[in-house]
Structures are given as C-alpha cells and as structure tokens.
Short mmCIF file of C-alpha atoms and ligand atoms in Angstrom, two decimals:
data_model
loop_
_atom_site.label_atom_id
_atom_site.label_comp_id
_atom_site.label_asym_id
_atom_site.label_seq_id
_atom_site.Cartn_x
_atom_site.Cartn_y
_atom_site.Cartn_z
CA MET A 26 0.05 0.04 0.29
CA THR A 27 2.89 2.56 0.81
CA ALA A 28 4.95 1.88 -1.75
CA ASP A 29 1.49 2.54 -4.16
CA LEU A 30 0.82 5.68 -3.04
CA THR A 31 4.28 7.47 -3.36
CA ALA A 32 4.01 5.62 -7.40
CA LEU A 33 0.87 7.81 -7.82
CA ASP A 34 0.61 11.57 -9.17
CA ALA A 35 -0.16 14.82 -7.58
CA SER A 36 -3.83 14.71 -8.92
CA THR A 37 -4.40 11.00 -8.56
CA LEU A 38 -4.00 11.51 -4.76
CA ALA A 39 -5.93 14.77 -4.54
CA THR A 40 -8.84 12.49 -5.64
CA LYS A 41 -8.96 9.76 -3.77
CA ILE A 42 -7.75 11.94 -0.45
CA HIS A 43 -11.21 14.27 -1.55
CA ALA A 44 -13.03 10.98 -2.38
CA ARG A 45 -12.13 9.73 1.20
CA GLU A 46 -10.72 6.86 0.07
CA VAL A 47 -7.34 7.31 1.57
CA SER A 48 -6.71 10.04 4.10
CA SER A 49 -3.87 12.67 3.74
CA VAL A 50 -2.09 11.06 6.94
CA GLU A 51 -1.52 7.69 5.25
CA VAL A 52 -0.23 9.59 2.10
CA THR A 53 1.54 12.17 3.63
CA GLN A 54 3.04 9.10 6.01
CA ALA A 55 4.21 7.45 2.89
CA HIS A 56 6.14 9.56 1.96
CA LEU A 57 7.93 10.43 4.76
CA ASP A 58 8.72 6.31 5.53
CA ARG A 59 10.13 6.63 1.54
CA ILE A 60 12.20 9.54 2.62
CA ALA A 61 13.61 7.51 5.06
CA SER A 62 13.98 4.27 3.57
CA VAL A 63 15.95 5.74 0.11
CA ASP A 64 16.90 9.11 1.08
CA GLY A 65 20.03 8.01 2.57
CA GLU A 66 21.23 7.51 -0.93
CA TYR A 67 20.08 10.98 -3.10
CA ASN A 68 20.60 13.73 0.09
CA ALA A 69 17.29 15.36 -1.51
CA PHE A 70 16.50 16.77 1.62
CA LEU A 71 18.11 19.15 4.21
CA HIS A 72 15.22 18.85 6.86
CA VAL A 73 12.52 16.71 6.90
CA SER A 74 9.65 17.91 8.89
CA GLY A 75 7.64 14.93 10.11
CA GLU A 76 5.42 16.68 12.57
CA THR A 77 4.55 19.29 11.09
CA ALA A 78 3.04 17.94 7.91
CA LEU A 79 1.01 14.92 9.69
CA ALA A 80 -0.17 17.88 11.62
CA ALA A 81 -1.61 19.49 8.72
CA ALA A 82 -2.59 15.88 6.90
CA ALA A 83 -4.58 15.65 9.86
CA GLN A 84 -6.25 19.06 9.54
CA VAL A 85 -6.84 18.28 6.07
CA ASP A 86 -8.67 14.91 7.28
CA ALA A 87 -10.78 16.58 9.74
CA ALA A 88 -12.54 18.92 7.49
CA LEU A 89 -12.86 16.53 4.78
CA ALA A 90 -14.17 14.10 7.66
CA ALA A 91 -16.60 17.00 8.63
CA GLY A 92 -18.19 17.83 4.93
CA GLU A 93 -15.93 20.93 4.22
CA ALA A 94 -15.31 21.39 0.85
CA PRO A 95 -10.91 20.70 0.11
CA ALA A 96 -9.67 23.63 0.91
CA SER A 97 -7.56 23.55 -2.82
CA PRO A 98 -7.47 20.96 -5.62
CA LEU A 99 -4.35 20.03 -3.77
CA ALA A 100 -5.25 19.85 -0.24
CA GLY A 101 -3.67 16.86 1.56
CA VAL A 102 -1.14 16.27 -1.19
CA PRO A 103 2.57 16.58 0.24
CA LEU A 104 5.27 18.90 -0.97
CA ALA A 105 9.42 18.90 -0.92
CA LEU A 106 10.54 23.01 -0.45
CA LYS A 107 13.60 24.08 -1.44
CA ASP A 108 15.44 25.28 1.11
CA VAL A 109 15.16 28.79 0.05
CA PHE A 110 11.91 29.97 1.20
CA THR A 111 11.31 30.83 4.77
CA THR A 112 9.68 28.28 7.18
CA THR A 113 8.88 28.80 10.60
CA ASP A 114 8.75 25.65 12.02
CA ALA A 115 12.37 24.32 10.28
CA PRO A 116 15.16 25.95 9.36
CA THR A 117 15.98 28.04 6.28
CA THR A 118 19.94 27.32 4.72
CA CYS A 119 20.25 27.71 1.45
CA GLY A 120 22.67 25.24 1.13
CA SER A 121 25.22 27.57 3.13
CA LYS A 122 27.12 26.97 6.04
CA MET A 123 26.48 30.69 6.88
CA LEU A 124 22.31 30.08 7.57
CA GLU A 125 23.14 27.00 9.42
CA GLY A 126 20.35 26.10 11.56
CA TRP A 127 18.45 29.35 11.33
CA VAL A 128 15.54 29.36 11.81
CA ALA A 129 13.17 32.47 9.69
CA PRO A 130 11.00 34.74 11.99
CA TYR A 131 8.32 34.17 9.44
CA ASP A 132 6.88 32.02 6.71
CA ALA A 133 7.32 33.51 2.53
CA THR A 134 4.25 34.24 1.35
CA LEU A 135 4.50 30.67 -0.91
CA THR A 136 4.76 29.00 2.31
CA THR A 137 2.04 30.88 3.66
CA LYS A 138 0.00 29.98 0.40
CA LEU A 139 0.61 26.21 0.70
CA ARG A 140 -0.12 26.00 4.26
CA ALA A 141 -3.58 27.64 3.73
CA ALA A 142 -4.26 25.31 0.20
CA GLY A 143 -4.06 22.47 3.17
CA ILE A 144 -0.57 21.26 1.28
CA PRO A 145 1.63 19.27 3.88
CA VAL A 146 5.19 20.18 3.68
CA LEU A 147 7.27 17.02 3.89
CA GLY A 148 10.36 19.42 4.37
CA LYS A 149 13.17 21.06 2.91
CA THR A 150 15.21 20.48 -0.18
CA ASN A 151 18.89 20.75 -1.35
CA MET A 152 20.48 23.32 -3.34
CA ASP A 153 23.89 24.59 -4.36
CA GLU A 154 24.06 27.52 -1.94
CA PHE A 155 22.11 30.36 -2.50
CA ALA A 156 20.96 29.09 -5.69
CA MET A 157 24.23 29.59 -7.34
CA GLY A 158 25.37 26.47 -9.22
CA SER A 159 24.12 23.77 -12.35
CA SER A 160 24.33 20.34 -10.18
CA THR A 161 23.62 20.77 -6.40
CA GLU A 162 27.38 20.27 -5.93
CA ASN A 163 27.95 23.62 -4.11
CA SER A 164 25.61 22.53 -1.17
CA ALA A 165 27.58 23.04 2.30
CA TYR A 166 25.83 19.67 3.06
CA GLY A 167 26.88 17.33 0.28
CA PRO A 168 25.65 16.98 -3.31
CA THR A 169 22.08 15.62 -4.16
CA ARG A 170 22.65 12.07 -6.53
CA ASN A 171 20.37 11.51 -9.51
CA PRO A 172 17.83 9.21 -9.10
CA TRP A 173 18.37 8.06 -12.89
CA ASP A 174 22.23 7.23 -11.76
CA THR A 175 23.57 7.72 -8.20
CA THR A 176 26.79 8.72 -9.79
CA ARG A 177 25.69 11.71 -11.61
CA ILE A 178 24.30 15.43 -11.02
CA PRO A 179 20.70 16.19 -10.60
CA GLY A 180 20.95 19.62 -12.11
CA GLY A 181 21.20 22.42 -9.84
CA SER A 182 20.56 24.90 -8.40
CA GLY A 183 17.20 22.90 -7.32
CA GLY A 184 18.52 19.33 -7.19
CA GLY A 185 16.83 18.25 -4.20
CA SER A 186 13.15 19.10 -5.20
CA ALA A 187 13.69 17.29 -8.81
CA ALA A 188 15.67 14.23 -7.13
CA ALA A 189 12.66 14.28 -4.36
CA LEU A 190 10.34 13.89 -6.99
CA ALA A 191 12.32 11.53 -9.48
CA SER A 192 12.52 9.13 -6.80
CA ASN A 193 9.16 9.18 -5.61
CA GLN A 194 9.93 10.82 -2.20
CA ALA A 195 6.94 13.80 -2.86
CA PRO A 196 4.78 13.93 -5.43
CA LEU A 197 5.11 17.67 -5.99
CA ALA A 198 8.05 20.40 -5.33
CA ILE A 199 8.92 24.03 -5.43
CA GLY A 200 12.11 25.35 -6.76
CA THR A 201 13.38 29.11 -7.73
CA ASP A 202 14.66 29.49 -11.28
CA THR A 203 17.03 32.56 -11.61
CA GLY A 204 18.94 31.10 -14.73
CA GLY A 205 17.16 27.88 -15.18
CA SER A 206 17.43 26.22 -11.82
CA ILE A 207 13.71 24.86 -12.38
CA ARG A 208 13.76 23.59 -15.53
CA GLN A 209 17.65 22.22 -15.93
CA PRO A 210 16.97 19.79 -13.19
CA ALA A 211 13.20 18.50 -13.97
CA ALA A 212 15.33 17.78 -17.79
CA VAL A 213 17.64 15.94 -15.69
CA THR A 214 15.77 13.57 -14.08
CA ALA A 215 12.50 13.56 -16.24
CA THR A 216 10.50 15.65 -14.33
CA VAL A 217 8.37 18.70 -15.35
CA GLY A 218 8.88 21.79 -13.98
CA THR A 219 7.67 25.44 -14.75
CA LYS A 220 9.33 29.21 -14.57
CA PRO A 221 6.25 31.49 -14.03
CA THR A 222 6.29 35.18 -15.44
CA TYR A 223 8.24 37.72 -13.69
CA GLY A 224 6.36 39.34 -10.50
CA THR A 225 3.56 35.96 -10.63
CA VAL A 226 4.72 34.25 -8.09
CA SER A 227 5.80 36.59 -4.51
CA ARG A 228 9.52 36.26 -3.83
CA TYR A 229 8.24 37.86 -0.21
CA GLY A 230 10.43 35.46 2.00
CA LEU A 231 12.34 34.06 -0.84
CA VAL A 232 15.82 34.06 0.13
CA ALA A 233 17.50 36.59 -2.63
CA CYS A 234 19.91 35.84 -5.47
CA ALA A 235 19.45 38.00 -8.34
CA SER A 236 16.10 40.00 -7.47
CA SER A 237 15.56 40.95 -10.77
CA LEU A 238 15.70 37.57 -12.50
CA ASP A 239 14.67 35.01 -9.08
CA GLN A 240 11.07 33.36 -9.23
CA GLY A 241 9.95 30.74 -7.55
CA GLY A 242 7.97 28.12 -9.69
CA PRO A 243 5.60 24.48 -9.37
CA CYS A 244 7.75 21.00 -10.00
CA GLY A 245 5.40 17.77 -10.55
CA ARG A 246 6.00 14.37 -12.18
CA THR A 247 3.40 15.56 -14.99
CA VAL A 248 2.19 18.74 -16.41
CA LEU A 249 -1.38 18.85 -14.99
CA ASP A 250 0.62 18.49 -11.50
CA THR A 251 3.06 21.06 -12.05
CA ALA A 252 -0.68 23.34 -13.54
CA LEU A 253 -2.27 22.37 -10.71
CA LEU A 254 0.66 23.74 -8.27
CA HIS A 255 1.25 26.62 -10.26
CA GLU A 256 -2.03 27.97 -9.96
CA VAL A 257 -2.10 27.63 -5.99
CA ILE A 258 1.64 29.43 -5.53
CA ALA A 259 0.80 32.41 -8.05
CA GLY A 260 -0.77 35.30 -7.57
CA TYR A 261 -0.10 39.33 -6.60
CA ASP A 262 1.57 40.20 -3.13
CA PRO A 263 1.15 43.25 -1.89
CA ARG A 264 5.02 42.61 -0.34
CA ASP A 265 6.40 42.17 -3.51
CA SER A 266 7.68 45.30 -5.21
CA THR A 267 7.94 43.19 -8.32
CA SER A 268 4.73 41.06 -8.22
CA ILE A 269 2.03 41.94 -11.06
CA ASP A 270 -1.23 42.79 -10.03
CA THR A 271 -3.20 40.25 -12.52
CA PRO A 272 -5.55 37.53 -12.20
CA VAL A 273 -3.26 34.14 -11.84
CA ARG A 274 -3.51 32.47 -15.81
CA PRO A 275 -5.70 29.74 -16.51
CA VAL A 276 -2.77 27.07 -16.47
CA VAL A 277 -4.89 23.70 -15.76
CA GLU A 278 -7.31 25.11 -18.10
CA ALA A 279 -5.02 24.83 -20.34
CA ALA A 280 -3.66 21.42 -19.34
CA ARG A 281 -7.03 20.08 -19.82
CA GLN A 282 -7.28 21.50 -23.50
CA GLY A 283 -3.73 20.42 -24.41
CA ALA A 284 -4.31 16.65 -22.90
CA THR A 285 -6.88 16.58 -25.85
CA GLY A 286 -3.74 16.25 -28.44
CA ASP A 287 -4.78 18.79 -30.62
CA LEU A 288 -2.28 21.85 -31.62
CA LYS A 289 -4.38 23.13 -34.81
CA GLY A 290 -4.02 26.59 -34.48
CA MET A 291 -0.47 27.04 -32.42
CA ARG A 292 2.36 28.13 -34.18
CA ILE A 293 5.81 27.01 -32.18
CA GLY A 294 8.92 27.95 -33.57
CA VAL A 295 12.37 26.44 -33.10
CA VAL A 296 14.74 28.97 -31.96
CA LYS A 297 18.04 28.27 -34.78
CA GLU A 298 20.39 29.13 -32.24
CA LEU A 299 19.24 27.17 -29.47
CA HIS A 300 20.10 23.98 -31.91
CA SER A 301 23.42 23.82 -32.36
CA ASP A 302 26.39 20.50 -33.03
CA SER A 303 28.18 22.05 -29.88
CA TYR A 304 24.88 20.11 -27.99
CA GLN A 305 24.82 16.23 -26.74
CA PRO A 306 23.60 14.46 -30.55
CA GLY A 307 21.35 12.64 -28.51
CA VAL A 308 19.90 15.23 -26.74
CA ILE A 309 19.69 16.53 -30.55
CA ALA A 310 17.83 13.73 -31.45
CA SER A 311 15.56 13.89 -28.81
CA PHE A 312 14.72 17.41 -29.61
CA ASP A 313 14.15 17.10 -33.45
CA ALA A 314 11.81 13.66 -32.53
CA ALA A 315 9.73 16.06 -30.21
CA VAL A 316 9.10 18.72 -33.11
CA ALA A 317 8.60 15.87 -35.68
CA GLN A 318 5.45 14.99 -32.71
CA LEU A 319 4.48 19.04 -32.02
CA LYS A 320 3.74 18.80 -35.79
CA GLU A 321 1.88 15.84 -36.09
CA LEU A 322 -0.36 17.43 -32.67
CA GLY A 323 -1.34 19.94 -35.76
CA ALA A 324 1.02 22.76 -34.81
CA GLU A 325 2.58 24.80 -37.20
CA ILE A 326 6.61 24.60 -36.86
CA VAL A 327 8.52 27.94 -38.15
CA GLU A 328 12.43 28.28 -37.57
CA VAL A 329 13.00 31.90 -36.05
CA SER A 330 16.31 33.73 -35.01
CA CYS A 331 17.21 35.54 -32.07
CA PRO A 332 20.72 36.33 -32.76
CA SER A 333 21.40 38.13 -29.44
CA PHE A 334 20.86 34.72 -27.19
CA GLU A 335 24.28 34.17 -28.28
CA TYR A 336 25.14 37.38 -25.58
CA ALA A 337 22.84 36.00 -23.06
CA LEU A 338 25.12 33.52 -20.94
CA ALA A 339 27.59 36.84 -20.87
CA SER A 340 25.19 38.71 -19.90
CA TYR A 341 23.80 36.94 -17.16
CA TYR A 342 26.99 36.11 -15.63
CA LEU A 343 27.39 39.69 -15.19
CA VAL A 344 23.92 40.86 -14.13
CA LEU A 345 24.07 38.24 -11.63
CA PRO A 346 27.04 38.56 -9.82
CA SER A 347 26.24 42.23 -9.51
CA GLU A 348 23.04 41.73 -7.95
CA VAL A 349 24.59 38.89 -6.03
CA SER A 350 27.08 41.27 -4.29
CA SER A 351 24.23 43.15 -3.34
CA ASN A 352 22.27 41.07 -1.77
CA LEU A 353 24.34 39.15 0.17
CA ALA A 354 25.96 41.83 1.75
CA ARG A 355 23.12 41.32 4.40
CA PHE A 356 25.12 38.11 5.71
CA ASP A 357 27.14 40.30 8.09
CA ALA A 358 27.52 37.96 10.85
CA MET A 359 25.53 40.84 12.96
CA ARG A 360 21.91 39.79 11.54
CA TYR A 361 22.09 36.45 10.62
CA GLY A 362 23.20 33.26 11.47
CA MET A 363 26.81 32.00 11.58
CA ARG A 364 29.45 34.35 13.54
CA VAL A 365 33.21 33.74 13.85
CA ASP A 366 34.89 35.60 16.75
CA ASP A 367 37.23 35.10 19.34
CA GLY A 368 36.05 37.95 21.33
CA ASN A 369 39.34 39.83 20.18
CA MET A 370 38.15 41.08 17.11
CA SER A 371 36.42 44.21 15.16
CA ALA A 372 33.43 44.11 13.68
CA ASP A 373 35.23 44.38 10.42
CA GLN A 374 37.31 41.16 11.20
CA VAL A 375 34.13 39.44 13.04
CA MET A 376 32.85 39.97 9.12
CA ALA A 377 35.85 38.76 7.52
CA ALA A 378 36.31 36.38 9.32
CA THR A 379 32.28 34.68 9.14
CA ARG A 380 32.23 35.51 5.39
CA ALA A 381 35.36 33.80 4.76
CA ALA A 382 34.17 30.88 6.75
CA GLY A 383 30.43 30.41 5.90
CA PHE A 384 30.79 31.59 2.09
CA GLY A 385 31.66 28.42 -0.38
CA LYS A 386 34.05 29.09 -3.62
CA GLU A 387 31.14 29.39 -5.74
CA VAL A 388 29.45 32.45 -3.74
CA LYS A 389 32.96 34.22 -3.15
CA ARG A 390 33.72 33.67 -6.40
CA ARG A 391 30.50 35.76 -7.93
CA ILE A 392 30.67 38.53 -5.30
CA MET A 393 34.28 39.27 -6.25
CA ILE A 394 33.01 39.09 -10.27
CA GLY A 395 30.35 41.12 -9.28
CA THR A 396 32.07 43.87 -6.91
CA TYR A 397 34.19 43.94 -9.81
CA ALA A 398 31.74 44.27 -12.72
CA LEU A 399 29.75 47.45 -10.50
CA SER A 400 32.95 49.29 -9.61
CA SER A 401 33.38 52.97 -10.92
CA GLY A 402 35.17 52.51 -14.25
CA TYR A 403 34.16 49.64 -14.48
CA TYR A 404 30.34 49.67 -14.13
CA ASP A 405 29.49 51.14 -18.12
CA ALA A 406 31.84 48.38 -19.39
CA TYR A 407 30.29 45.69 -17.65
CA TYR A 408 27.16 46.17 -15.74
CA GLY A 409 26.01 48.68 -18.60
CA SER A 410 26.84 46.46 -21.43
CA ALA A 411 25.15 43.20 -19.86
CA LEU A 412 22.10 45.54 -19.18
CA LYS A 413 21.91 46.69 -23.21
CA VAL A 414 22.12 43.10 -24.09
CA ARG A 415 19.35 42.04 -21.84
CA THR A 416 17.23 44.74 -23.76
CA LEU A 417 18.21 43.14 -26.67
CA ILE A 418 17.35 39.84 -25.81
CA ALA A 419 14.18 41.45 -24.87
CA ARG A 420 13.76 42.81 -28.07
CA ASP A 421 14.76 39.09 -30.31
CA PHE A 422 11.97 37.76 -28.50
CA ASP A 423 9.61 40.11 -28.95
CA ALA A 424 10.17 39.76 -32.66
CA ALA A 425 9.84 36.02 -32.61
CA TYR A 426 6.40 36.35 -30.89
CA GLU A 427 5.41 37.93 -33.42
CA LYS A 428 5.40 35.32 -35.50
CA VAL A 429 4.86 32.39 -33.23
CA ASP A 430 2.86 31.88 -30.27
CA VAL A 431 5.48 29.76 -28.10
CA LEU A 432 9.38 29.13 -28.74
CA ILE A 433 10.92 25.73 -28.38
CA SER A 434 14.47 24.40 -27.63
CA PRO A 435 15.86 21.63 -25.89
CA THR A 436 16.46 22.62 -22.08
CA SER A 437 20.02 21.26 -21.65
CA PRO A 438 22.41 20.69 -23.88
CA PHE A 439 23.78 18.06 -22.59
CA THR A 440 22.25 14.61 -20.25
CA PRO A 441 23.07 14.43 -16.37
CA TRP A 442 27.26 14.63 -16.25
CA LYS A 443 29.23 12.64 -13.77
CA LEU A 444 29.30 14.06 -10.22
CA GLY A 445 32.78 16.00 -9.46
CA GLU A 446 33.18 16.35 -13.76
CA LYS A 447 32.64 20.38 -13.62
CA VAL A 448 33.33 21.59 -10.39
CA ASP A 449 36.84 22.55 -10.90
CA ASP A 450 36.18 23.90 -14.45
CA PRO A 451 33.20 27.18 -13.70
CA LEU A 452 32.31 28.06 -17.44
CA ALA A 453 31.86 24.31 -18.09
CA MET A 454 29.19 24.55 -15.66
CA TYR A 455 27.89 27.68 -16.90
CA LEU A 456 26.95 26.40 -20.24
CA SER A 457 24.57 24.39 -19.19
CA ASP A 458 22.67 27.43 -18.87
CA LEU A 459 22.89 28.28 -22.29
CA CYS A 460 18.92 27.35 -23.32
CA THR A 461 17.47 28.52 -20.09
CA LEU A 462 18.91 32.07 -19.47
CA PRO A 463 17.63 34.03 -22.38
CA THR A 464 13.79 33.73 -20.49
CA ASN A 465 15.29 34.86 -17.30
CA LEU A 466 17.10 37.82 -18.72
CA ALA A 467 13.55 38.91 -20.65
CA GLY A 468 11.05 38.11 -17.58
CA HIS A 469 8.91 35.74 -19.38
CA CYS A 470 7.86 32.08 -18.83
CA ALA A 471 9.05 29.01 -19.28
CA MET A 472 9.26 25.06 -18.86
CA SER A 473 10.73 21.86 -19.33
CA VAL A 474 8.62 18.96 -19.98
CA PRO A 475 10.57 15.31 -20.56
CA SER A 476 11.48 14.32 -24.15
CA GLY A 477 12.18 10.90 -23.53
CA LEU A 478 15.83 9.13 -22.93
CA SER A 479 18.73 9.83 -25.09
CA ALA A 480 19.89 7.65 -27.58
CA ASP A 481 23.52 8.05 -26.26
CA ASP A 482 23.39 7.29 -22.71
CA GLY A 483 20.40 6.54 -21.76
CA LEU A 484 19.64 9.55 -19.72
CA PRO A 485 16.99 11.91 -19.61
CA VAL A 486 16.25 14.85 -22.00
CA GLY A 487 14.40 17.48 -21.44
CA LEU A 488 12.03 19.78 -23.70
CA GLN A 489 11.88 23.81 -23.17
CA ILE A 490 8.70 25.23 -24.09
CA MET A 491 9.07 29.49 -23.88
CA ALA A 492 6.56 31.78 -24.19
CA PRO A 493 6.11 35.69 -23.34
CA ALA A 494 5.12 37.63 -20.04
CA LEU A 495 1.80 36.62 -19.04
CA ALA A 496 1.19 33.80 -20.95
CA ASP A 497 2.01 30.88 -19.01
CA GLU A 498 -0.75 28.89 -20.29
CA ARG A 499 0.37 28.29 -23.20
CA LEU A 500 3.30 26.64 -21.77
CA TYR A 501 0.70 24.06 -20.17
CA ARG A 502 -1.13 23.64 -23.52
CA VAL A 503 1.64 22.46 -25.24
CA ALA A 504 3.27 20.29 -23.17
CA ALA A 505 0.28 18.51 -22.34
CA ALA A 506 -0.51 17.76 -25.47
CA TYR A 507 3.13 16.94 -26.03
CA GLU A 508 3.01 14.93 -23.09
CA VAL A 509 0.26 12.39 -24.13
CA ALA A 510 1.92 12.07 -27.40
CA ARG A 511 5.21 10.99 -26.15
CA GLY A 512 4.05 8.64 -23.84
CA PRO A 513 5.59 7.49 -20.80
CA ILE A 514 9.22 7.05 -19.68
CA THR A 515 10.72 3.65 -19.09
CA ARG A 516 13.86 2.79 -18.66
N1 LIG B 14 22.58 27.76 -13.06
C1 LIG B 14 22.79 29.11 -12.81
C2 LIG B 14 23.59 29.38 -12.17
O1 LIG B 14 24.30 28.73 -11.67
C3 LIG B 14 21.15 29.27 -12.35
C4 LIG B 14 20.88 29.16 -10.99
C5 LIG B 14 19.65 29.25 -10.48
O2 LIG B 14 18.56 29.72 -11.57
N2 LIG B 14 19.25 30.10 -9.17
O3 LIG B 14 23.34 31.25 -12.10
#
C-alpha cells in the first residue's frame, strides 16, 4: 500500500484523498517512510518536517470528515520545498553554512499559500548554495544524487526538489529559477518544472540570489500536477515590490485542453541559435523527434532566429553576480546565522572572518565578480553593457513572438554528467544554462517537460517551451499535448 501511494501522481492522490478513499495522513506518512528509507542514497532533503507535515495532513482529513470542501484542488497532497523559502517551523539554510540552523521569524508568502491550500510540507530540499550552481554540488551539506544514476548530478540549483520527485519521495515540489534552476534539474531527472512569468509568484520570504531574475515555481511529475501547483502559488502580493497585480493565468484549464492532443492553430518557433552541433547528439535527436511529434499534433513549426541569445550567457554572468554582491552583503555576522568571533576581534574582523568561513567557493567567486563589475570605472563597460544585451534579448523575443505563439529548444545541451566532472571548471558548468538564461533575462515564462531518454547514454532529456510574459497557459497547452503524444518514459 505504502509503496503504491508514493508512485501515484498528485492529481490522482488528491482525487483519492478528497473522495476519502485514503487519508492525507496515510499519504503523507507513506512519503515520510519513503524519505526515511531511500534518502540516504540521494540526499535530496536537508530537513524533514514529519510532525508538522502530519499535523497539516490531519487537519485536511478532519475538514473533509466534517463535510467541508477541500481547501484547494491539491489539499492533502504533500510537497517538498526548496530550502530557500522561509518557514517558521523548520530551518532555512539555502544550502549554506552561513545559515546553518537559522529559523526564520516569518513564513514566505509562498509557504503561507501552501499552508492555506492544505498542502503538507514534508521538508526542505537541498540546493546549490544561495541558488548558485547547476549541479547541487555547491551545497555545504553534500551533493544530491540523480535517481536515474546516483553517480551523476541531479541538476541545480534545485537538484534536491527534482531528485525528490524522481525518486517518489514527494509528488510535488517547489523550486526557484534565476537562470534555469527549475528547468535544468527537471530536464536531467525526467520531471516537469516551470519558471512562471517574473512578478507572478511572490518573492517575499524567498532568500534573494539575483532579485531581478529570481522566480519561484512549481515542479511535478506530470504537466497537470505542475499546473495545479502553479495556480496555488501564483498571485499578486503587495509585500513583493515587483509583484504584478493581475489575475492568475488559467494554466490548469490549458493543461486539460492540451491533454486532448490537439495543437491545431498553435505556431511553434524552433530557435535556430539554441540548436547547435556543439550539443550532445542524443539531446538534439530527442529534440528533433519532439518537433516531429508536435507537428503531428497539428502545430505549425517555424524556424526563428534570435541572434542576441548568443550573448545571454555573458550578460547573465554579469547581471547575476552584480546583484549577488549586493544582496549577500546582508550576511554580515550581525543579523543572521553564523558568527566567527574570538572575543578580541573588531566588527570588521568579525565580518571578514565570518564571510570567509561561511561562504563556499562559488559564492565567493560571484561576489568578487559582481563587486568588480559594479566598481567605478568598470560599471559601464561590464554591468552597463550586460543590461544593454538584456534589452536586445527582450527585443529578439518580441520579434519572434510576432510570428509564433511559443518557442522551443532543448532545456539543457547535455544529459546529467558525472558528479565531480565540472566542479573545477566553472565555465563548463555555466554552459549548461545556455538555453534557459534568455527567458530569465527577459522576465518571460518557460517550462521543461521530459522528452525521453537520450539514445547515446539512456539518460533524461528535457524539451523547453518558452512563452511571452503573462502567457504561461501556452506552455501548459503545448506541454500537455506533447506529454500525451510522447507517452510514458521507461528505463
Ligand atoms: N545555474 C544557474 C546559475 O548558476 C542558475 C541558477 C538559478 O537559477 N538559481 O546561476
């Protein structure tokens, strides 16, 4: 019974819980048992909140027993939360030693929404430190392992959430995507993940990496589950200054419509610049097969060119570190978490010693690059130029969306690599973000849906679907139709 429950998708679990065929407590306990038995192998969770998860589940069961309507379509279905959203009942570490054991004094808006929707939070998931990385190897608490092959990376920075889904430790998860941290882990673990339009999911209580790019988003094993979670977490929040006051996009309806398998009238653009001979051949083959299937579903396929995408990586790796250098100044040993102080140190010495001991190598590298890019004399040449490229990328997108409804590309140029393979080569690591970065720089939305296993190594490949700002429903329509046509992925 227990094993069966963890293999079910979230919408099936919700139907069973709401019909009172099975209780939320049973479902939540089954997942807690699974975490206890398998997570030693994967290290997807940094903290497990068994007691509060079961208490939340019991509340859902009691309300249903009293004849109340479920608080949301996902009420009672448990979830794994990336350890970058604050929670008052569990530590929030962001994968950093700097915040070891730190418990936030308030819940993030996203956490509050999950609680109000009756979604038990199983625990907090592993991540690259402060969301910087593509492999989850930059966590101070050890890497997460890919459930498809435990010698390989689960993607990053949200590798914990993706691995939790792929190993049936949670039917739903939350990630954040600043440059691809939801989509790339989804791609390399054969799960689904969406970066919603910037400004549609509150950043209040999301520990900042790069504020102009950060966006929380839903992760699941199916397109419909991801859509259901998307509607739970999206919405205007006056506590986030960049939140957009607009109705939540109808993504669930779009997923259901897409599942009928009809894409007639949908114009899909293949981005020429994101289809390269330098990508892994198996990834390109999987992508080309997906394009053929989308065509069979009735979509019109058009090739489009976005020449500025070539500079997205360079622009991103100036914009992001610049914002990081400013945002991470708050970790000053006075206000949060760690403090190194031998009792004889000045305030400056305490700060320097704490930051030296508390931050890992990649975080330090980015703080230094960002500080340099923002320094007087270099500001225009680096940060200023990066912002100009950002505008050019947005213009390329605008021109493309005059011709097509969505754009597609592989999510990642390659399948999951071996743990350790790229840790000493940051540029090689950054290349895995090639296809995901343009969306973040433009503030648009995008999604990764599994496109099967690569013919060259049998490992997961993701199809990326991109859409303009506030057109998130298009992602789900295309992804749901494709998911049906593709069929189940089996090893
Ligand atoms: N891998 C990218 C980086 O290292 C993206 C990170 C993210 O989206 N949080 O910056």
